[in-house]
mmCIF file of C-alpha atoms in Angstrom:
data_model
loop_
_atom_site.group_PDB
_atom_site.id
_atom_site.type_symbol
_atom_site.label_atom_id
_atom_site.label_comp_id
_atom_site.label_asym_id
_atom_site.label_seq_id
_atom_site.Cartn_x
_atom_site.Cartn_y
_atom_site.Cartn_z
ATOM 1 C CA SER A 1 8.661 -2.761 10.816
ATOM 2 C CA GLN A 2 5.062 -2.312 9.744
ATOM 3 C CA THR A 3 3.616 0.904 8.859
ATOM 4 C CA ILE A 4 0.083 2.107 7.384
ATOM 5 C CA HIS A 5 -0.318 5.072 5.144
ATOM 6 C CA GLN A 6 -3.913 6.515 4.498
ATOM 7 C CA TRP A 7 -4.454 9.470 2.080
ATOM 8 C CA PRO A 8 -5.733 12.247 1.545
ATOM 9 C CA ALA A 9 -5.677 13.394 5.191
ATOM 10 C CA THR A 10 -8.247 16.012 4.499
ATOM 11 C CA LEU A 11 -10.889 16.622 1.755
ATOM 12 C CA VAL A 12 -14.038 18.644 1.087
ATOM 13 C CA GLN A 13 -16.074 17.060 -1.516
ATOM 14 C CA PRO A 14 -19.620 18.366 -3.115
ATOM 15 C CA VAL A 15 -22.649 16.149 -2.780
ATOM 16 C CA GLY A 16 -22.890 13.967 -5.804
ATOM 17 C CA SER A 17 -19.140 13.613 -6.287
ATOM 18 C CA PRO A 18 -17.137 10.487 -6.158
ATOM 19 C CA LEU A 19 -14.822 9.571 -3.562
ATOM 20 C CA SER A 20 -11.506 7.643 -3.215
ATOM 21 C CA LEU A 21 -9.503 7.040 0.025
ATOM 22 C CA GLU A 22 -6.394 4.893 -0.575
ATOM 23 C CA CYS A 23 -4.674 2.776 2.340
ATOM 24 C CA THR A 24 -1.539 0.902 2.055
ATOM 25 C CA VAL A 25 0.302 -1.285 4.360
ATOM 26 C CA GLU A 26 3.904 -1.881 4.468
ATOM 27 C CA GLY A 27 6.126 -4.381 6.227
ATOM 28 C CA THR A 28 3.790 -7.301 6.248
ATOM 29 C CA SER A 29 1.747 -9.803 4.071
ATOM 30 C CA ASN A 30 -1.411 -11.112 4.126
ATOM 31 C CA PRO A 31 -3.008 -8.708 6.470
ATOM 32 C CA ASN A 32 -6.829 -8.330 7.336
ATOM 33 C CA LEU A 33 -7.840 -4.861 6.113
ATOM 34 C CA TYR A 34 -10.493 -2.698 7.775
ATOM 35 C CA TRP A 35 -12.203 0.639 7.064
ATOM 36 C CA TYR A 36 -14.101 2.280 9.950
ATOM 37 C CA ARG A 37 -15.855 5.527 10.201
ATOM 38 C CA GLN A 38 -16.406 7.914 13.235
ATOM 39 C CA ALA A 39 -19.190 10.502 12.710
ATOM 40 C CA ALA A 40 -18.972 13.297 14.929
ATOM 41 C CA GLY A 41 -19.359 12.497 18.574
ATOM 42 C CA ARG A 42 -19.727 8.830 17.931
ATOM 43 C CA GLY A 43 -18.049 5.639 18.280
ATOM 44 C CA LEU A 44 -16.183 3.617 15.588
ATOM 45 C CA GLN A 45 -18.514 1.957 12.807
ATOM 46 C CA LEU A 46 -16.929 -1.046 10.964
ATOM 47 C CA LEU A 47 -17.626 -0.181 7.233
ATOM 48 C CA PHE A 48 -15.758 -3.048 5.528
ATOM 49 C CA TYR A 49 -13.117 -5.657 6.066
ATOM 50 C CA SER A 50 -10.694 -7.869 3.958
ATOM 51 C CA VAL A 51 -9.079 -11.158 4.685
ATOM 52 C CA GLY A 52 -7.685 -11.299 1.071
ATOM 53 C CA ILE A 53 -7.302 -9.986 -2.443
ATOM 54 C CA GLY A 54 -10.760 -9.316 -3.779
ATOM 55 C CA GLN A 55 -12.357 -10.602 -0.766
ATOM 56 C CA ILE A 56 -14.647 -7.981 0.914
ATOM 57 C CA SER A 57 -17.055 -7.920 3.675
ATOM 58 C CA SER A 58 -19.583 -5.264 4.134
ATOM 59 C CA GLU A 59 -20.763 -4.543 7.556
ATOM 60 C CA VAL A 60 -23.276 -1.447 6.966
ATOM 61 C CA PRO A 61 -25.326 -1.151 3.566
ATOM 62 C CA GLN A 62 -24.692 2.263 2.152
ATOM 63 C CA ASN A 63 -23.556 4.063 -0.939
ATOM 64 C CA LEU A 64 -19.800 3.209 -0.011
ATOM 65 C CA SER A 65 -17.843 0.457 -1.674
ATOM 66 C CA ALA A 66 -14.367 -1.071 -0.906
ATOM 67 C CA SER A 67 -11.964 -2.945 -3.200
ATOM 68 C CA ARG A 68 -8.752 -4.689 -2.466
ATOM 69 C CA PRO A 69 -6.773 -4.713 -5.907
ATOM 70 C CA GLN A 70 -3.604 -5.762 -4.339
ATOM 71 C CA ASP A 71 -2.441 -7.648 -0.942
ATOM 72 C CA ARG A 72 -1.663 -4.494 0.927
ATOM 73 C CA GLN A 73 -3.924 -1.900 -0.804
ATOM 74 C CA PHE A 74 -7.325 -1.131 0.387
ATOM 75 C CA ILE A 75 -9.515 1.421 -1.193
ATOM 76 C CA LEU A 76 -12.620 3.162 -0.077
ATOM 77 C CA SER A 77 -15.060 4.459 -2.884
ATOM 78 C CA SER A 78 -18.147 6.308 -3.681
ATOM 79 C CA LYS A 79 -19.969 7.050 -6.858
ATOM 80 C CA LYS A 80 -21.895 9.856 -5.551
ATOM 81 C CA LEU A 81 -21.272 10.987 -1.838
ATOM 82 C CA LEU A 82 -24.173 12.139 0.457
ATOM 83 C CA LEU A 83 -23.832 14.641 3.172
ATOM 84 C CA SER A 84 -24.250 11.998 5.691
ATOM 85 C CA ASP A 85 -21.017 10.609 4.381
ATOM 86 C CA SER A 86 -19.310 13.186 6.144
ATOM 87 C CA GLY A 87 -16.928 11.943 8.883
ATOM 88 C CA PHE A 88 -13.483 10.679 10.138
ATOM 89 C CA TYR A 89 -12.546 7.536 7.951
ATOM 90 C CA LEU A 90 -9.860 5.091 9.345
ATOM 91 C CA CYS A 91 -8.077 2.350 7.782
ATOM 92 C CA ALA A 92 -6.742 -0.366 9.732
ATOM 93 C CA TRP A 93 -4.769 -3.765 9.515
ATOM 94 C CA ARG A 94 -3.926 -6.732 11.861
ATOM 95 C CA GLY A 95 -2.127 -9.993 11.381
ATOM 96 C CA ARG A 96 -4.404 -13.221 10.776
ATOM 97 C CA TYR A 97 -4.159 -14.744 14.050
ATOM 98 C CA SER A 98 -6.484 -14.329 17.131
ATOM 99 C CA GLY A 99 -5.437 -11.609 19.529
ATOM 100 C CA ASN A 100 -3.450 -9.806 17.021
ATOM 101 C CA THR A 101 -3.160 -6.075 17.817
ATOM 102 C CA ILE A 102 -5.179 -3.810 15.095
ATOM 103 C CA TYR A 103 -3.227 -1.066 13.861
ATOM 104 C CA PHE A 104 -4.748 2.153 12.377
ATOM 105 C CA GLY A 105 -3.619 4.773 10.138
ATOM 106 C CA GLU A 106 -3.799 8.450 10.677
ATOM 107 C CA GLY A 107 -7.319 8.970 9.386
ATOM 108 C CA SER A 108 -8.872 11.031 6.545
ATOM 109 C CA TRP A 109 -11.525 13.816 7.373
ATOM 110 C CA LEU A 110 -14.183 13.934 4.710
ATOM 111 C CA THR A 111 -16.554 16.965 4.636
ATOM 112 C CA VAL A 112 -19.408 16.660 2.153
ATOM 113 C CA VAL A 113 -20.756 20.030 1.578
ATOM 114 C CA ALA B 1 -23.041 -11.823 20.384
ATOM 115 C CA GLN B 2 -20.197 -10.287 21.556
ATOM 116 C CA SER B 3 -20.257 -6.661 22.699
ATOM 117 C CA VAL B 4 -18.415 -4.090 24.583
ATOM 118 C CA THR B 5 -20.047 -1.350 26.910
ATOM 119 C CA GLN B 6 -18.178 1.570 28.098
ATOM 120 C CA PRO B 7 -20.602 3.191 30.371
ATOM 121 C CA ASP B 8 -19.304 6.611 30.458
ATOM 122 C CA ILE B 9 -19.589 8.872 27.669
ATOM 123 C CA HIS B 10 -17.557 11.583 29.460
ATOM 124 C CA ILE B 11 -15.259 11.563 32.301
ATOM 125 C CA THR B 12 -13.624 14.911 33.780
ATOM 126 C CA VAL B 13 -10.895 14.594 36.079
ATOM 127 C CA SER B 14 -8.344 17.005 37.764
ATOM 128 C CA GLU B 15 -4.541 16.924 36.618
ATOM 129 C CA GLY B 16 -2.697 14.751 39.195
ATOM 130 C CA ALA B 17 -6.111 12.644 40.462
ATOM 131 C CA SER B 18 -6.537 9.069 39.662
ATOM 132 C CA LEU B 19 -8.454 7.778 36.639
ATOM 133 C CA GLU B 20 -10.624 4.833 35.909
ATOM 134 C CA LEU B 21 -12.323 4.108 32.785
ATOM 135 C CA ARG B 22 -14.865 1.292 32.854
ATOM 136 C CA CYS B 23 -15.061 -1.309 30.002
ATOM 137 C CA ASN B 24 -17.711 -4.498 30.132
ATOM 138 C CA TYR B 25 -17.771 -7.362 27.776
ATOM 139 C CA SER B 26 -20.272 -9.782 26.891
ATOM 140 C CA TYR B 27 -18.602 -13.280 25.582
ATOM 141 C CA GLY B 28 -19.109 -16.812 26.366
ATOM 142 C CA ALA B 29 -15.311 -17.514 26.647
ATOM 143 C CA THR B 30 -12.268 -15.493 27.731
ATOM 144 C CA PRO B 31 -11.586 -12.812 25.112
ATOM 145 C CA TYR B 32 -8.674 -11.117 24.065
ATOM 146 C CA LEU B 33 -9.109 -7.368 25.256
ATOM 147 C CA PHE B 34 -7.521 -3.965 24.153
ATOM 148 C CA TRP B 35 -7.561 -0.473 25.355
ATOM 149 C CA TYR B 36 -6.869 2.193 22.585
ATOM 150 C CA VAL B 37 -6.546 6.061 22.996
ATOM 151 C CA GLN B 38 -7.299 8.421 20.417
ATOM 152 C CA SER B 39 -6.261 12.206 20.178
ATOM 153 C CA PRO B 40 -8.384 14.533 18.412
ATOM 154 C CA GLY B 41 -8.198 14.296 14.641
ATOM 155 C CA GLN B 42 -5.767 11.188 14.920
ATOM 156 C CA GLY B 43 -5.908 7.543 14.497
ATOM 157 C CA LEU B 44 -6.031 5.162 17.485
ATOM 158 C CA GLN B 45 -2.834 4.049 19.255
ATOM 159 C CA LEU B 46 -2.636 0.859 21.444
ATOM 160 C CA LEU B 47 -2.493 1.442 25.107
ATOM 161 C CA LEU B 48 -2.517 -2.165 26.329
ATOM 162 C CA LYS B 49 -3.903 -5.664 25.565
ATOM 163 C CA TYR B 50 -4.627 -8.705 27.676
ATOM 164 C CA PHE B 51 -4.370 -12.337 26.168
ATOM 165 C CA SER B 52 -4.146 -14.509 29.414
ATOM 166 C CA GLY B 53 -2.035 -14.809 32.308
ATOM 167 C CA ASP B 54 -1.555 -11.976 34.843
ATOM 168 C CA THR B 55 -4.843 -10.252 35.024
ATOM 169 C CA LEU B 56 -3.129 -6.886 35.752
ATOM 170 C CA VAL B 57 -1.693 -5.576 32.643
ATOM 171 C CA GLN B 58 0.650 -2.951 32.173
ATOM 172 C CA GLY B 59 0.621 -0.385 29.098
ATOM 173 C CA ILE B 60 2.189 2.597 27.683
ATOM 174 C CA LYS B 61 1.893 6.038 29.275
ATOM 175 C CA GLY B 62 1.632 4.853 32.814
ATOM 176 C CA PHE B 63 -1.711 3.035 31.980
ATOM 177 C CA GLU B 64 -2.717 -0.416 33.402
ATOM 178 C CA ALA B 65 -6.007 -2.514 33.124
ATOM 179 C CA GLU B 66 -7.314 -5.284 35.295
ATOM 180 C CA PHE B 67 -9.105 -8.266 33.827
ATOM 181 C CA LYS B 68 -12.002 -9.575 36.080
ATOM 182 C CA ARG B 69 -13.714 -12.576 34.703
ATOM 183 C CA SER B 70 -16.336 -12.707 37.352
ATOM 184 C CA GLN B 71 -17.307 -8.773 36.642
ATOM 185 C CA SER B 72 -16.731 -9.424 32.784
ATOM 186 C CA SER B 73 -14.758 -6.028 33.115
ATOM 187 C CA PHE B 74 -11.571 -4.794 31.836
ATOM 188 C CA ASN B 75 -11.266 -1.244 33.702
ATOM 189 C CA LEU B 76 -8.289 1.142 32.640
ATOM 190 C CA ARG B 77 -6.515 3.069 35.315
ATOM 191 C CA LYS B 78 -3.955 5.374 35.917
ATOM 192 C CA PRO B 79 -2.608 6.650 39.332
ATOM 193 C CA SER B 80 -1.934 10.401 38.324
ATOM 194 C CA VAL B 81 -3.483 11.830 35.268
ATOM 195 C CA HIS B 82 -1.475 14.418 32.884
ATOM 196 C CA TRP B 83 -3.354 17.107 30.964
ATOM 197 C CA SER B 84 -1.832 15.287 27.827
ATOM 198 C CA ASP B 85 -3.977 12.240 28.705
ATOM 199 C CA ALA B 86 -7.353 14.041 27.521
ATOM 200 C CA ALA B 87 -8.375 12.081 24.550
ATOM 201 C CA GLU B 88 -11.006 9.544 23.569
ATOM 202 C CA TYR B 89 -10.527 5.981 25.077
ATOM 203 C CA PHE B 90 -11.787 2.786 23.385
ATOM 204 C CA CYS B 91 -12.020 -0.656 24.795
ATOM 205 C CA ALA B 92 -12.084 -3.628 22.415
ATOM 206 C CA LEU B 93 -12.848 -7.226 22.347
ATOM 207 C CA ASP B 94 -11.484 -10.011 20.143
ATOM 208 C CA SER B 95 -13.164 -13.227 20.012
ATOM 209 C CA GLY B 96 -11.088 -14.805 17.377
ATOM 210 C CA ASN B 97 -13.510 -15.243 14.366
ATOM 211 C CA THR B 98 -14.677 -11.680 13.712
ATOM 212 C CA PRO B 99 -13.250 -8.288 13.475
ATOM 213 C CA LEU B 100 -12.599 -6.474 16.880
ATOM 214 C CA VAL B 101 -15.577 -5.275 18.762
ATOM 215 C CA PHE B 102 -15.101 -1.616 20.013
ATOM 216 C CA GLY B 103 -17.012 0.048 22.842
ATOM 217 C CA LYS B 104 -18.424 3.576 21.767
ATOM 218 C CA GLY B 105 -15.625 5.233 23.777
ATOM 219 C CA THR B 106 -15.348 7.469 26.936
ATOM 220 C CA ARG B 107 -13.998 11.077 26.284
ATOM 221 C CA LEU B 108 -11.740 12.132 29.077
ATOM 222 C CA SER B 109 -11.411 15.803 29.885
ATOM 223 C CA VAL B 110 -8.343 16.859 32.365
ATOM 224 C CA ILE B 111 -8.863 20.326 34.191
ATOM 225 C CA ALA B 112 -6.226 22.135 36.101
#
């Protein structure tokens, strides 16, 4: 069966420090991969999605970036965090065909101080 | 453009009462529709999905949803709410060629 792993689960980072959140998927190949963010009391914001290795689409311009170095690995990064980057980050995957369910990881809480 | 509207930001119901969470969508054709639930500090879990066929869809945890094309709605229902149902609920639309479009969510509180 397919599983999705996301880490770290919680982190506290100072303003200006770098960020790396990692997500891996097991049990499937060629998935579409997604990074979402939830700020406190707000809905889901799509940050990036990828349909293949090295293919990244950015939905919201900001100081975050994403990379997909391997088929089932998706990394969210920042060179210098801002206070506004605090939030709950969710990685997700789905199969390539229309109507496929999207599956979420357990999320990563980021607090920028 | 596709969109999903969840008109209720927060709903409070008594334990044992019935529940209906509203979801309206905007899309030119018949979409694929989903309901997800999120407990605090956790990822989203699929409750149910509508692809085609029977417009009344059964999901996990006793939830069901009805697709009404004429009203562009996909409301989520449960006949008797349990305290463990307190969570955030998201409706989502899949038009087939873009990432899922999510509503802003409805937070459900359950009181004794």
